[in-house]
PDB file of C-alpha atoms in Angstrom:
ATOM      1  CA  MET A   1      -2.621 -20.569 -30.331  1.00 41.00           C
ATOM      2  CA  GLY A   2      -5.652 -21.842 -28.544  1.00 41.00           C
ATOM      3  CA  GLY A   3      -3.639 -22.162 -25.323  1.00 41.00           C
ATOM      4  CA  GLN A   4      -6.339 -20.335 -23.451  1.00 42.00           C
ATOM      5  CA  ILE A   5      -9.258 -22.547 -24.620  1.00 44.00           C
ATOM      6  CA  PHE A   6     -10.435 -24.518 -21.603  1.00 50.00           C
ATOM      7  CA  HIS A   7     -14.037 -25.648 -22.113  1.00 73.00           C
ATOM      8  CA  PHE A   8     -15.608 -25.099 -25.513  1.00 80.00           C
ATOM      9  CA  PRO A   9     -18.532 -22.660 -25.225  1.00 84.00           C
ATOM     10  CA  PRO A  10     -21.577 -23.609 -27.379  1.00 87.00           C
ATOM     11  CA  ASP A  11     -20.820 -21.228 -30.271  1.00 87.00           C
ATOM     12  CA  PHE A  12     -17.205 -22.337 -30.472  1.00 88.00           C
ATOM     13  CA  LEU A  13     -18.158 -26.007 -30.102  1.00 90.00           C
ATOM     14  CA  ASN A  14     -20.611 -25.761 -32.997  1.00 93.00           C
ATOM     15  CA  LEU A  15     -18.028 -23.986 -35.117  1.00 92.00           C
ATOM     16  CA  LEU A  16     -15.521 -26.809 -34.551  1.00 94.00           C
ATOM     17  CA  ILE A  17     -18.232 -29.376 -35.374  1.00 95.00           C
ATOM     18  CA  ASP A  18     -18.817 -27.583 -38.684  1.00 95.00           C
ATOM     19  CA  THR A  19     -15.126 -27.090 -39.446  1.00 95.00           C
ATOM     20  CA  ILE A  20     -13.349 -30.379 -38.696  1.00 96.00           C
ATOM     21  CA  PRO A  21     -15.432 -32.518 -41.091  1.00 96.00           C
ATOM     22  CA  LYS A  22     -14.660 -30.014 -43.869  1.00 95.00           C
ATOM     23  CA  LEU A  23     -10.940 -30.588 -43.308  1.00 95.00           C
ATOM     24  CA  CYS A  24     -11.292 -34.357 -43.649  1.00 94.00           C
ATOM     25  CA  LYS A  25     -12.470 -36.149 -46.799  1.00 93.00           C
ATOM     26  CA  SER A  26     -13.626 -39.330 -45.087  1.00 94.00           C
ATOM     27  CA  LYS A  27     -15.092 -40.494 -41.830  1.00 94.00           C
ATOM     28  CA  LYS A  28     -11.889 -42.421 -41.142  1.00 95.00           C
ATOM     29  CA  ASP A  29      -9.962 -39.181 -41.715  1.00 95.00           C
ATOM     30  CA  VAL A  30     -12.078 -37.496 -39.024  1.00 95.00           C
ATOM     31  CA  LEU A  31     -11.200 -40.273 -36.587  1.00 95.00           C
ATOM     32  CA  ILE A  32      -7.533 -40.002 -37.581  1.00 95.00           C
ATOM     33  CA  PHE A  33      -7.686 -36.227 -37.002  1.00 95.00           C
ATOM     34  CA  PHE A  34      -8.863 -36.747 -33.429  1.00 95.00           C
ATOM     35  CA  SER A  35      -6.498 -39.655 -32.828  1.00 95.00           C
ATOM     36  CA  SER A  36      -3.491 -37.635 -34.012  1.00 94.00           C
ATOM     37  CA  ALA A  37      -4.564 -34.852 -31.619  1.00 93.00           C
ATOM     38  CA  GLY A  38      -4.088 -37.311 -28.739  1.00 94.00           C
ATOM     39  CA  VAL A  39      -7.692 -38.298 -28.117  1.00 94.00           C
ATOM     40  CA  ASN A  40      -7.793 -41.609 -26.236  1.00 93.00           C
ATOM     41  CA  GLN A  41      -8.690 -44.566 -28.417  1.00 93.00           C
ATOM     42  CA  LYS A  42     -11.231 -45.728 -25.833  1.00 93.00           C
ATOM     43  CA  LEU A  43     -13.191 -42.537 -26.466  1.00 93.00           C
ATOM     44  CA  LEU A  44     -13.118 -43.254 -30.214  1.00 95.00           C
ATOM     45  CA  ALA A  45     -13.618 -47.033 -30.096  1.00 94.00           C
ATOM     46  CA  ASP A  46     -17.407 -47.196 -30.554  1.00 95.00           C
ATOM     47  CA  LEU A  47     -17.319 -44.607 -33.326  1.00 95.00           C
ATOM     48  CA  SER A  48     -14.524 -46.439 -35.099  1.00 94.00           C
ATOM     49  CA  GLU A  49     -16.476 -49.703 -34.824  1.00 94.00           C
ATOM     50  CA  ARG A  50     -19.562 -48.119 -36.389  1.00 94.00           C
ATOM     51  CA  VAL A  51     -17.532 -46.769 -39.276  1.00 93.00           C
ATOM     52  CA  GLN A  52     -15.984 -50.170 -39.888  1.00 94.00           C
ATOM     53  CA  ARG A  53     -19.248 -52.075 -39.507  1.00 94.00           C
ATOM     54  CA  ASP A  54     -21.505 -49.765 -41.460  1.00 93.00           C
ATOM     55  CA  ALA A  55     -20.055 -46.428 -42.577  1.00 90.00           C
ATOM     56  CA  SER A  56     -23.434 -45.314 -43.862  1.00 92.00           C
ATOM     57  CA  SER A  57     -24.872 -45.442 -40.319  1.00 92.00           C
ATOM     58  CA  ILE A  58     -22.915 -42.415 -39.228  1.00 94.00           C
ATOM     59  CA  HIS A  59     -21.668 -39.227 -40.880  1.00 93.00           C
ATOM     60  CA  LYS A  60     -18.622 -37.042 -40.322  1.00 95.00           C
ATOM     61  CA  TYR A  61     -20.515 -34.342 -38.405  1.00 96.00           C
ATOM     62  CA  GLU A  62     -21.934 -36.860 -35.939  1.00 96.00           C
ATOM     63  CA  ILE A  63     -18.423 -38.189 -35.299  1.00 96.00           C
ATOM     64  CA  ALA A  64     -17.087 -34.661 -34.728  1.00 95.00           C
ATOM     65  CA  ARG A  65     -19.962 -33.686 -32.434  1.00 96.00           C
ATOM     66  CA  THR A  66     -19.762 -36.892 -30.386  1.00 96.00           C
ATOM     67  CA  VAL A  67     -16.009 -36.623 -29.842  1.00 96.00           C
ATOM     68  CA  LEU A  68     -16.000 -32.902 -29.048  1.00 95.00           C
ATOM     69  CA  VAL A  69     -18.932 -33.190 -26.613  1.00 94.00           C
ATOM     70  CA  ARG A  70     -17.236 -36.090 -24.846  1.00 94.00           C
ATOM     71  CA  LEU A  71     -14.012 -34.085 -24.551  1.00 93.00           C
ATOM     72  CA  ASN A  72     -15.953 -31.105 -23.249  1.00 89.00           C
ATOM     73  CA  ASP A  73     -17.747 -33.244 -20.670  1.00 90.00           C
ATOM     74  CA  ALA A  74     -14.430 -34.690 -19.502  1.00 89.00           C
ATOM     75  CA  GLY A  75     -13.460 -31.293 -18.090  1.00 85.00           C
ATOM     76  CA  ASP A  76      -9.854 -30.742 -17.055  1.00 83.00           C
ATOM     77  CA  ALA A  77      -8.980 -34.370 -17.771  1.00 87.00           C
ATOM     78  CA  ALA A  78      -9.258 -33.667 -21.522  1.00 88.00           C
ATOM     79  CA  LEU A  79      -7.793 -30.154 -21.438  1.00 86.00           C
ATOM     80  CA  ARG A  80      -4.661 -31.157 -23.365  1.00 88.00           C
ATOM     81  CA  GLU A  81      -6.680 -32.828 -26.134  1.00 91.00           C
ATOM     82  CA  ARG A  82      -9.033 -29.868 -26.523  1.00 89.00           C
ATOM     83  CA  ARG A  83      -6.079 -27.490 -26.785  1.00 87.00           C
ATOM     84  CA  GLU A  84      -4.388 -29.710 -29.373  1.00 90.00           C
ATOM     85  CA  ILE A  85      -7.542 -29.939 -31.508  1.00 91.00           C
ATOM     86  CA  VAL A  86      -7.898 -26.158 -31.551  1.00 89.00           C
ATOM     87  CA  LYS A  87      -4.195 -25.788 -32.353  1.00 89.00           C
ATOM     88  CA  ARG A  88      -4.462 -28.181 -35.317  1.00 91.00           C
ATOM     89  CA  VAL A  89      -7.506 -26.383 -36.730  1.00 91.00           C
ATOM     90  CA  VAL A  90      -5.928 -22.936 -36.353  1.00 88.00           C
ATOM     91  CA  GLU A  91      -2.677 -24.072 -37.947  1.00 89.00           C
ATOM     92  CA  PHE A  92      -4.364 -25.956 -40.805  1.00 92.00           C
ATOM     93  CA  GLN A  93      -2.853 -24.833 -44.131  1.00 91.00           C
ATOM     94  CA  ASP A  94      -3.165 -27.607 -46.740  1.00 91.00           C
ATOM     95  CA  PHE A  95      -6.723 -27.186 -47.997  1.00 93.00           C
ATOM     96  CA  SER A  96      -5.923 -29.459 -50.967  1.00 91.00           C
ATOM     97  CA  ARG A  97      -6.666 -32.278 -48.540  1.00 89.00           C
ATOM     98  CA  CYS A  98     -10.306 -31.149 -48.495  1.00 92.00           C
ATOM     99  CA  TRP A  99     -12.882 -31.923 -51.156  1.00 93.00           C
ATOM    100  CA  ALA A 100     -12.421 -29.447 -54.005  1.00 92.00           C
ATOM    101  CA  ASN A 101     -15.950 -28.087 -53.764  1.00 94.00           C
ATOM    102  CA  GLU A 102     -15.515 -27.521 -49.982  1.00 93.00           C
ATOM    103  CA  GLN A 103     -12.091 -25.841 -49.932  1.00 94.00           C
ATOM    104  CA  ILE A 104     -13.362 -22.250 -49.940  1.00 94.00           C
ATOM    105  CA  GLU A 105     -15.900 -23.024 -47.224  1.00 95.00           C
ATOM    106  CA  ALA A 106     -13.218 -24.824 -45.191  1.00 94.00           C
ATOM    107  CA  MET A 107     -10.924 -21.787 -45.486  1.00 94.00           C
ATOM    108  CA  GLY A 108     -13.711 -19.542 -44.220  1.00 94.00           C
ATOM    109  CA  LEU A 109     -14.486 -21.798 -41.269  1.00 95.00           C
ATOM    110  CA  VAL A 110     -10.813 -22.027 -40.245  1.00 92.00           C
ATOM    111  CA  ALA A 111     -10.593 -18.237 -40.488  1.00 92.00           C
ATOM    112  CA  LYS A 112     -13.572 -17.949 -38.113  1.00 91.00           C
ATOM    113  CA  VAL A 113     -11.926 -20.358 -35.669  1.00 88.00           C
ATOM    114  CA  ARG A 114      -8.715 -18.325 -35.813  1.00 87.00           C
ATOM    115  CA  GLU A 115     -10.672 -15.124 -35.226  1.00 86.00           C
ATOM    116  CA  LEU A 116     -12.496 -16.514 -32.200  1.00 83.00           C
ATOM    117  CA  VAL A 117      -9.266 -17.945 -30.774  1.00 80.00           C
ATOM    118  CA  ASN A 118      -7.491 -14.605 -31.257  1.00 77.00           C
ATOM    119  CA  VAL A 119     -10.363 -12.792 -29.552  1.00 67.00           C
ATOM    120  CA  LYS A 120     -10.272 -15.320 -26.722  1.00 66.00           C
ATOM    121  CA  ASP A 121      -6.505 -15.044 -26.400  1.00 59.00           C
ATOM    122  CA  SER A 122      -6.669 -11.237 -26.515  1.00 49.00           C
ATOM    123  CA  PHE A 123      -9.340 -11.199 -23.834  1.00 46.00           C
ATOM    124  CA  THR A 124      -7.333 -13.624 -21.741  1.00 58.00           C
ATOM    125  CA  ARG A 125      -4.202 -11.492 -22.114  1.00 55.00           C
ATOM    126  CA  LEU A 126      -6.167  -8.415 -21.098  1.00 45.00           C
ATOM    127  CA  GLN A 127      -7.572 -10.326 -18.147  1.00 51.00           C
ATOM    128  CA  GLN A 128      -4.110 -11.561 -17.227  1.00 60.00           C
ATOM    129  CA  ASP A 129      -2.729  -8.017 -17.511  1.00 56.00           C
ATOM    130  CA  TYR A 130      -5.566  -6.754 -15.322  1.00 53.00           C
ATOM    131  CA  GLU A 131      -5.009  -9.501 -12.766  1.00 63.00           C
ATOM    132  CA  SER A 132      -1.260  -8.848 -12.898  1.00 72.00           C
ATOM    133  CA  LYS A 133      -1.850  -5.157 -12.227  1.00 70.00           C
ATOM    134  CA  LEU A 134      -4.195  -6.017  -9.374  1.00 71.00           C
ATOM    135  CA  GLU A 135      -1.526  -8.283  -7.930  1.00 79.00           C
ATOM    136  CA  GLU A 136       1.101  -5.564  -8.347  1.00 82.00           C
ATOM    137  CA  GLU A 137      -1.187  -3.080  -6.609  1.00 82.00           C
ATOM    138  CA  ARG A 138      -1.855  -5.584  -3.835  1.00 86.00           C
ATOM    139  CA  LYS A 139       1.853  -6.187  -3.326  1.00 89.00           C
ATOM    140  CA  LYS A 140       2.495  -2.452  -3.464  1.00 89.00           C
ATOM    141  CA  ARG A 141      -0.160  -1.794  -0.810  1.00 89.00           C
ATOM    142  CA  GLN A 142       1.218  -4.654   1.248  1.00 91.00           C
ATOM    143  CA  LEU A 143       4.746  -3.237   1.060  1.00 91.00           C
ATOM    144  CA  GLU A 144       3.448   0.251   1.875  1.00 90.00           C
ATOM    145  CA  GLU A 145       1.522  -1.121   4.852  1.00 91.00           C
ATOM    146  CA  GLU A 146       4.568  -3.061   6.041  1.00 91.00           C
ATOM    147  CA  ALA A 147       6.682   0.077   5.668  1.00 90.00           C
ATOM    148  CA  ARG A 148       4.056   2.110   7.554  1.00 90.00           C
ATOM    149  CA  VAL A 149       3.977  -0.442  10.373  1.00 90.00           C
ATOM    150  CA  GLU A 150       7.770  -0.482  10.484  1.00 90.00           C
ATOM    151  CA  ARG A 151       7.886   3.336  10.615  1.00 85.00           C
ATOM    152  CA  PHE A 152       5.302   3.276  13.387  1.00 85.00           C
ATOM    153  CA  GLU A 153       7.322   0.691  15.324  1.00 88.00           C
ATOM    154  CA  GLN A 154      10.532   2.639  14.832  1.00 86.00           C
ATOM    155  CA  LYS A 155       8.814   5.793  16.027  1.00 84.00           C
ATOM    156  CA  ARG A 156       7.302   3.953  18.993  1.00 87.00           C
ATOM    157  CA  ARG A 157      10.689   2.524  19.964  1.00 89.00           C
ATOM    158  CA  LYS A 158      12.294   5.938  19.558  1.00 88.00           C
ATOM    159  CA  ARG A 159       9.647   7.581  21.718  1.00 87.00           C
ATOM    160  CA  GLN A 160      10.093   4.891  24.376  1.00 90.00           C
ATOM    161  CA  GLN A 161      13.822   5.494  24.336  1.00 91.00           C
ATOM    162  CA  LEU A 162      13.356   9.264  24.629  1.00 89.00           C
ATOM    163  CA  ARG A 163      10.897   8.782  27.493  1.00 91.00           C
ATOM    164  CA  CYS A 164      13.423   6.662  29.379  1.00 91.00           C
ATOM    165  CA  GLU A 165      16.140   9.216  28.758  1.00 89.00           C
ATOM    166  CA  LEU A 166      13.875  12.025  29.908  1.00 88.00           C
ATOM    167  CA  ILE A 167      12.909  10.202  33.111  1.00 90.00           C
ATOM    168  CA  ALA A 168      16.571   9.403  33.775  1.00 89.00           C
ATOM    169  CA  LEU A 169      17.355  13.130  33.772  1.00 87.00           C
ATOM    170  CA  TYR A 170      15.441  13.508  37.032  1.00 87.00           C
ATOM    171  CA  GLN A 171      18.169  11.421  38.693  1.00 88.00           C
ATOM    172  CA  GLU A 172      21.045  13.372  37.149  1.00 83.00           C
ATOM    173  CA  ASN A 173      22.633  15.744  39.678  1.00 82.00           C
ATOM    174  CA  ASN A 174      25.288  17.133  37.336  1.00 81.00           C
ATOM    175  CA  THR A 175      23.454  20.142  35.919  1.00 79.00           C
ATOM    176  CA  GLN A 176      25.802  20.614  32.977  1.00 77.00           C
ATOM    177  CA  LYS A 177      25.512  16.963  31.955  1.00 82.00           C
ATOM    178  CA  ARG A 178      21.756  17.047  32.442  1.00 83.00           C
ATOM    179  CA  GLY A 179      21.494  20.133  30.256  1.00 78.00           C
ATOM    180  CA  LYS A 180      23.452  18.529  27.414  1.00 80.00           C
ATOM    181  CA  GLN A 181      21.324  15.401  27.578  1.00 84.00           C
ATOM    182  CA  LEU A 182      18.156  17.474  27.623  1.00 84.00           C
ATOM    183  CA  GLU A 183      19.325  19.273  24.482  1.00 81.00           C
ATOM    184  CA  ALA A 184      19.673  15.934  22.719  1.00 84.00           C
ATOM    185  CA  VAL A 185      16.277  14.681  23.913  1.00 87.00           C
ATOM    186  CA  LEU A 186      14.429  17.798  22.708  1.00 86.00           C
ATOM    187  CA  ASN A 187      16.168  17.785  19.329  1.00 85.00           C
ATOM    188  CA  CYS A 188      15.437  14.063  18.863  1.00 87.00           C
ATOM    189  CA  LEU A 189      11.810  14.479  19.962  1.00 88.00           C
ATOM    190  CA  PHE A 190      11.072  17.051  17.286  1.00 87.00           C
ATOM    191  CA  GLU A 191      13.115  15.221  14.672  1.00 86.00           C
ATOM    192  CA  SER A 192      11.157  12.002  15.339  1.00 84.00           C
ATOM    193  CA  GLU A 193       7.907  13.872  14.668  1.00 85.00           C
ATOM    194  CA  ALA A 194       9.245  15.497  11.492  1.00 85.00           C
ATOM    195  CA  ILE A 195       9.002  18.938  13.096  1.00 89.00           C
ATOM    196  CA  LEU A 196      11.430  21.341  11.494  1.00 86.00           C
ATOM    197  CA  VAL A 197      13.973  22.547  14.024  1.00 84.00           C
ATOM    198  CA  ARG A 198      14.974  26.012  12.859  1.00 80.00           C
ATOM    199  CA  GLU A 199      17.404  26.641  15.711  1.00 72.00           C
ATOM    200  CA  SER A 200      18.778  23.615  17.562  1.00 72.00           C
ATOM    201  CA  PHE A 201      18.117  23.416  21.266  1.00 71.00           C
ATOM    202  CA  THR A 202      21.247  24.497  23.094  1.00 70.00           C
ATOM    203  CA  ILE A 203      22.194  25.737  26.549  1.00 63.00           C
ATOM    204  CA  LYS A 204      22.226  29.535  26.562  1.00 59.00           C
ATOM    205  CA  GLY A 205      23.235  30.110  30.143  1.00 53.00           C
ATOM    206  CA  GLU A 206      23.325  28.694  33.667  1.00 50.00           C
ATOM    207  CA  ASN A 207      21.588  29.987  36.760  1.00 49.00           C
ATOM    208  CA  ASN A 208      23.992  31.695  39.170  1.00 48.00           C
ATOM    209  CA  GLU A 209      22.704  29.530  41.999  1.00 42.00           C
ATOM    210  CA  GLY A 210      23.925  26.466  40.119  1.00 40.00           C
ATOM    211  CA  VAL A 211      20.401  25.184  40.046  1.00 39.00           C
ATOM    212  CA  ILE A 212      19.654  24.302  36.427  1.00 43.00           C
ATOM    213  CA  GLN A 213      20.127  25.357  32.807  1.00 53.00           C
ATOM    214  CA  GLN A 214      18.087  27.388  30.372  1.00 69.00           C
ATOM    215  CA  ILE A 215      17.758  25.792  26.934  1.00 73.00           C
ATOM    216  CA  ASP A 216      16.568  27.723  23.891  1.00 81.00           C
ATOM    217  CA  GLY A 217      15.649  26.758  20.344  1.00 84.00           C
ATOM    218  CA  ALA A 218      13.138  27.366  17.560  1.00 88.00           C
ATOM    219  CA  ILE A 219      10.772  25.051  15.712  1.00 90.00           C
ATOM    220  CA  GLU A 220       8.369  25.408  12.793  1.00 92.00           C
ATOM    221  CA  VAL A 221       4.940  23.766  13.043  1.00 92.00           C
ATOM    222  CA  ASN A 222       2.238  24.221  10.381  1.00 90.00           C
ATOM    223  CA  SER A 223       4.131  27.209   8.916  1.00 90.00           C
ATOM    224  CA  HIS A 224       4.256  28.937  12.319  1.00 92.00           C
ATOM    225  CA  LEU A 225       7.612  29.667  13.931  1.00 92.00           C
ATOM    226  CA  TYR A 226       7.874  29.090  17.682  1.00 93.00           C
ATOM    227  CA  LEU A 227      10.675  30.271  19.935  1.00 91.00           C
ATOM    228  CA  VAL A 228      11.090  27.641  22.628  1.00 90.00           C
ATOM    229  CA  GLU A 229      12.557  28.122  26.080  1.00 88.00           C
ATOM    230  CA  MET A 230      13.126  25.225  28.465  1.00 87.00           C
ATOM    231  CA  LYS A 231      13.962  25.884  32.120  1.00 87.00           C
ATOM    232  CA  TRP A 232      14.868  23.300  34.738  1.00 85.00           C
ATOM    233  CA  TRP A 233      14.607  25.304  37.917  1.00 85.00           C
ATOM    234  CA  LYS A 234      14.149  23.944  41.434  1.00 85.00           C
ATOM    235  CA  GLU A 235      11.253  26.260  42.090  1.00 90.00           C
ATOM    236  CA  ALA A 236       8.215  27.154  39.984  1.00 92.00           C
ATOM    237  CA  LEU A 237       9.001  29.898  37.465  1.00 92.00           C
ATOM    238  CA  SER A 238       8.398  33.437  38.664  1.00 93.00           C
ATOM    239  CA  PRO A 239       7.482  36.516  36.571  1.00 93.00           C
ATOM    240  CA  GLY A 240      11.171  37.385  36.267  1.00 91.00           C
ATOM    241  CA  ASP A 241      11.968  33.886  35.007  1.00 89.00           C
ATOM    242  CA  VAL A 242       9.560  34.200  32.065  1.00 90.00           C
ATOM    243  CA  ALA A 243       9.997  37.899  31.297  1.00 90.00           C
ATOM    244  CA  GLN A 244      13.121  37.557  29.148  1.00 86.00           C
ATOM    245  CA  HIS A 245      11.510  35.027  26.852  1.00 87.00           C
ATOM    246  CA  VAL A 246       8.396  37.183  26.452  1.00 90.00           C
ATOM    247  CA  MET A 247      10.603  40.150  25.518  1.00 89.00           C
ATOM    248  CA  ARG A 248      12.402  38.026  22.915  1.00 86.00           C
ATOM    249  CA  LEU A 249       9.048  37.299  21.288  1.00 88.00           C
ATOM    250  CA  PHE A 250       8.238  40.996  21.004  1.00 88.00           C
ATOM    251  CA  GLU A 251      11.620  41.624  19.361  1.00 85.00           C
ATOM    252  CA  ARG A 252      10.705  39.361  16.411  1.00 83.00           C
ATOM    253  CA  SER A 253       7.651  39.845  14.232  1.00 83.00           C
ATOM    254  CA  ASP A 254       5.018  37.178  13.621  1.00 86.00           C
ATOM    255  CA  ILE A 255       6.464  34.607  15.996  1.00 91.00           C
ATOM    256  CA  ARG A 256       4.927  32.484  18.727  1.00 94.00           C
ATOM    257  CA  GLY A 257       6.345  31.302  22.016  1.00 93.00           C
ATOM    258  CA  ILE A 258       6.615  28.025  23.932  1.00 93.00           C
ATOM    259  CA  PHE A 259       7.651  27.680  27.566  1.00 92.00           C
ATOM    260  CA  ILE A 260       8.694  24.296  28.955  1.00 91.00           C
ATOM    261  CA  SER A 261       9.251  24.141  32.689  1.00 91.00           C
ATOM    262  CA  ALA A 262      10.459  21.233  34.805  1.00 89.00           C
ATOM    263  CA  SER A 263       9.107  22.865  37.958  1.00 89.00           C
ATOM    264  CA  GLY A 264       5.837  24.464  36.867  1.00 91.00           C
ATOM    265  CA  TYR A 265       4.807  28.132  37.039  1.00 93.00           C
ATOM    266  CA  THR A 266       3.850  30.529  39.815  1.00 94.00           C
ATOM    267  CA  GLU A 267       0.482  32.200  39.654  1.00 94.00           C
ATOM    268  CA  ALA A 268       2.197  35.552  39.179  1.00 94.00           C
ATOM    269  CA  ALA A 269       4.133  34.205  36.168  1.00 93.00           C
ATOM    270  CA  ILE A 270       0.880  32.958  34.638  1.00 93.00           C
ATOM    271  CA  ILE A 271      -0.735  36.390  35.086  1.00 92.00           C
ATOM    272  CA  ASN A 272       2.218  38.104  33.374  1.00 91.00           C
ATOM    273  CA  ILE A 273       2.128  35.721  30.430  1.00 92.00           C
ATOM    274  CA  GLN A 274      -1.636  36.151  30.049  1.00 92.00           C
ATOM    275  CA  LYS A 275      -1.106  39.907  29.682  1.00 91.00           C
ATOM    276  CA  ALA A 276       1.015  39.242  26.614  1.00 91.00           C
ATOM    277  CA  LEU A 277      -1.535  36.953  24.934  1.00 91.00           C
ATOM    278  CA  ASN A 278      -3.323  39.829  23.205  1.00 87.00           C
ATOM    279  CA  GLN A 279      -0.133  40.443  21.222  1.00 90.00           C
ATOM    280  CA  ARG A 280       1.485  37.038  20.952  1.00 91.00           C
ATOM    281  CA  ILE A 281       0.477  33.370  20.964  1.00 94.00           C
ATOM    282  CA  ILE A 282       2.249  31.791  23.942  1.00 94.00           C
ATOM    283  CA  VAL A 283       1.710  28.241  25.188  1.00 95.00           C
ATOM    284  CA  LEU A 284       2.978  26.484  28.294  1.00 94.00           C
ATOM    285  CA  PHE A 285       4.300  22.960  28.789  1.00 94.00           C
ATOM    286  CA  THR A 286       5.697  21.112  31.733  1.00 92.00           C
ATOM    287  CA  LEU A 287       8.372  18.460  31.448  1.00 90.00           C
ATOM    288  CA  LYS A 288       5.856  16.010  32.908  1.00 91.00           C
ATOM    289  CA  GLU A 289       3.602  16.612  29.893  1.00 92.00           C
ATOM    290  CA  LEU A 290       6.408  15.609  27.547  1.00 91.00           C
ATOM    291  CA  VAL A 291       6.972  12.406  29.504  1.00 91.00           C
ATOM    292  CA  LEU A 292       3.250  11.593  29.319  1.00 91.00           C
ATOM    293  CA  LEU A 293       3.213  12.491  25.633  1.00 91.00           C
ATOM    294  CA  LEU A 294       5.975   9.986  24.924  1.00 90.00           C
ATOM    295  CA  GLU A 295       3.979   7.294  26.755  1.00 88.00           C
ATOM    296  CA  SER A 296       1.005   7.823  24.443  1.00 88.00           C
ATOM    297  CA  GLU A 297       0.500   7.710  20.680  1.00 83.00           C
ATOM    298  CA  ASN A 298      -0.405  11.399  20.528  1.00 89.00           C
ATOM    299  CA  SER A 299       1.856  13.788  18.689  1.00 90.00           C
ATOM    300  CA  PHE A 300       3.484  16.946  19.946  1.00 91.00           C
ATOM    301  CA  GLU A 301       1.786  18.770  17.088  1.00 93.00           C
ATOM    302  CA  SER A 302      -1.714  17.717  18.225  1.00 93.00           C
ATOM    303  CA  LEU A 303      -0.945  18.671  21.820  1.00 93.00           C
ATOM    304  CA  LEU A 304       0.412  22.033  20.683  1.00 94.00           C
ATOM    305  CA  LYS A 305      -2.688  22.585  18.532  1.00 94.00           C
ATOM    306  CA  SER A 306      -5.016  22.089  21.503  1.00 94.00           C
ATOM    307  CA  LYS A 307      -3.025  24.568  23.587  1.00 93.00           C
ATOM    308  CA  VAL A 308      -2.979  27.166  20.785  1.00 94.00           C
ATOM    309  CA  GLU A 309      -6.752  26.817  20.286  1.00 94.00           C
ATOM    310  CA  ALA A 310      -7.352  27.335  24.023  1.00 93.00           C
ATOM    311  CA  VAL A 311      -5.312  30.550  23.896  1.00 92.00           C
ATOM    312  CA  GLN A 312      -6.994  31.827  20.722  1.00 92.00           C
ATOM    313  CA  LEU A 313     -10.575  30.941  21.673  1.00 91.00           C
ATOM    314  CA  ASP A 314     -10.632  31.352  25.441  1.00 89.00           C
ATOM    315  CA  GLY A 315      -7.392  33.091  26.384  1.00 88.00           C
ATOM    316  CA  LYS A 316      -6.510  30.073  28.562  1.00 90.00           C
ATOM    317  CA  LEU A 317      -3.068  28.695  29.222  1.00 90.00           C
ATOM    318  CA  LEU A 318      -3.346  24.929  29.390  1.00 85.00           C
ATOM    319  CA  TYR A 319      -0.605  22.969  31.120  1.00 83.00           C
ATOM    320  CA  ASP A 320      -0.349  20.033  33.494  1.00 76.00           C
TER     321      ASP A 320
END
């Protein structure tokens, strides 16, 4: 009890000044009370001398006030003594040691001290609980921020790796090997951005000229399903190169289309795709755009959104 009393506030100080003399029959008993609580004899010396020299020159309440004020003024240096004094008052039980006509009053004063100490301790516990919760929240936010930074760094490193792998494909002459590696890059790209891959990107066929592969898959972005076709041709895609994918879109209801080309698009192919825009949302990408995307902090989803908005608002096919 009283472990949370640091400096005595005025109301509590006055209460102790009223209480302690009631617990002690004599002036010497008041000095003994403070001495047994660990109060330094130097602090009591002048008071003790006055009592010995002329007890009538000082009364118990003056002794109590002088000692308690001195302890209060001593600050942290007298913290232990102040705590011990409060503890002894709160734990006081033998009221037979008081004057008979003051026992009831002494009991009431001790009860008030106990009440104030309990209120103080309760407030301190509430404050400690509040501060503990604040600290827990701070640590939680710190851990969440550290986890967010780590996720960001992991994603950044993954994107850097994918970019390097994508660039390396330009030097790969084995079309079959390049196609397999491109499958992995596309699947990892969408996985790293938490885009749901509904149909994994796989090689569907190879150009008869032995030029490049065609890779197909399906992704879901913002509740919209997109059929994706990736072509790595030597030449820009012609109307015939894009026609099959457009037909696949018309065969499935409520689906959008994405073209990704390593070699760009001919003007004629663009015109044919634009004719289909009044029935289907179709957006175009180049492989170069994916490389640039992986160099930046932008997401595939944001890039896709800008392309979809251009189609919906202006009927334009944006690609670089």
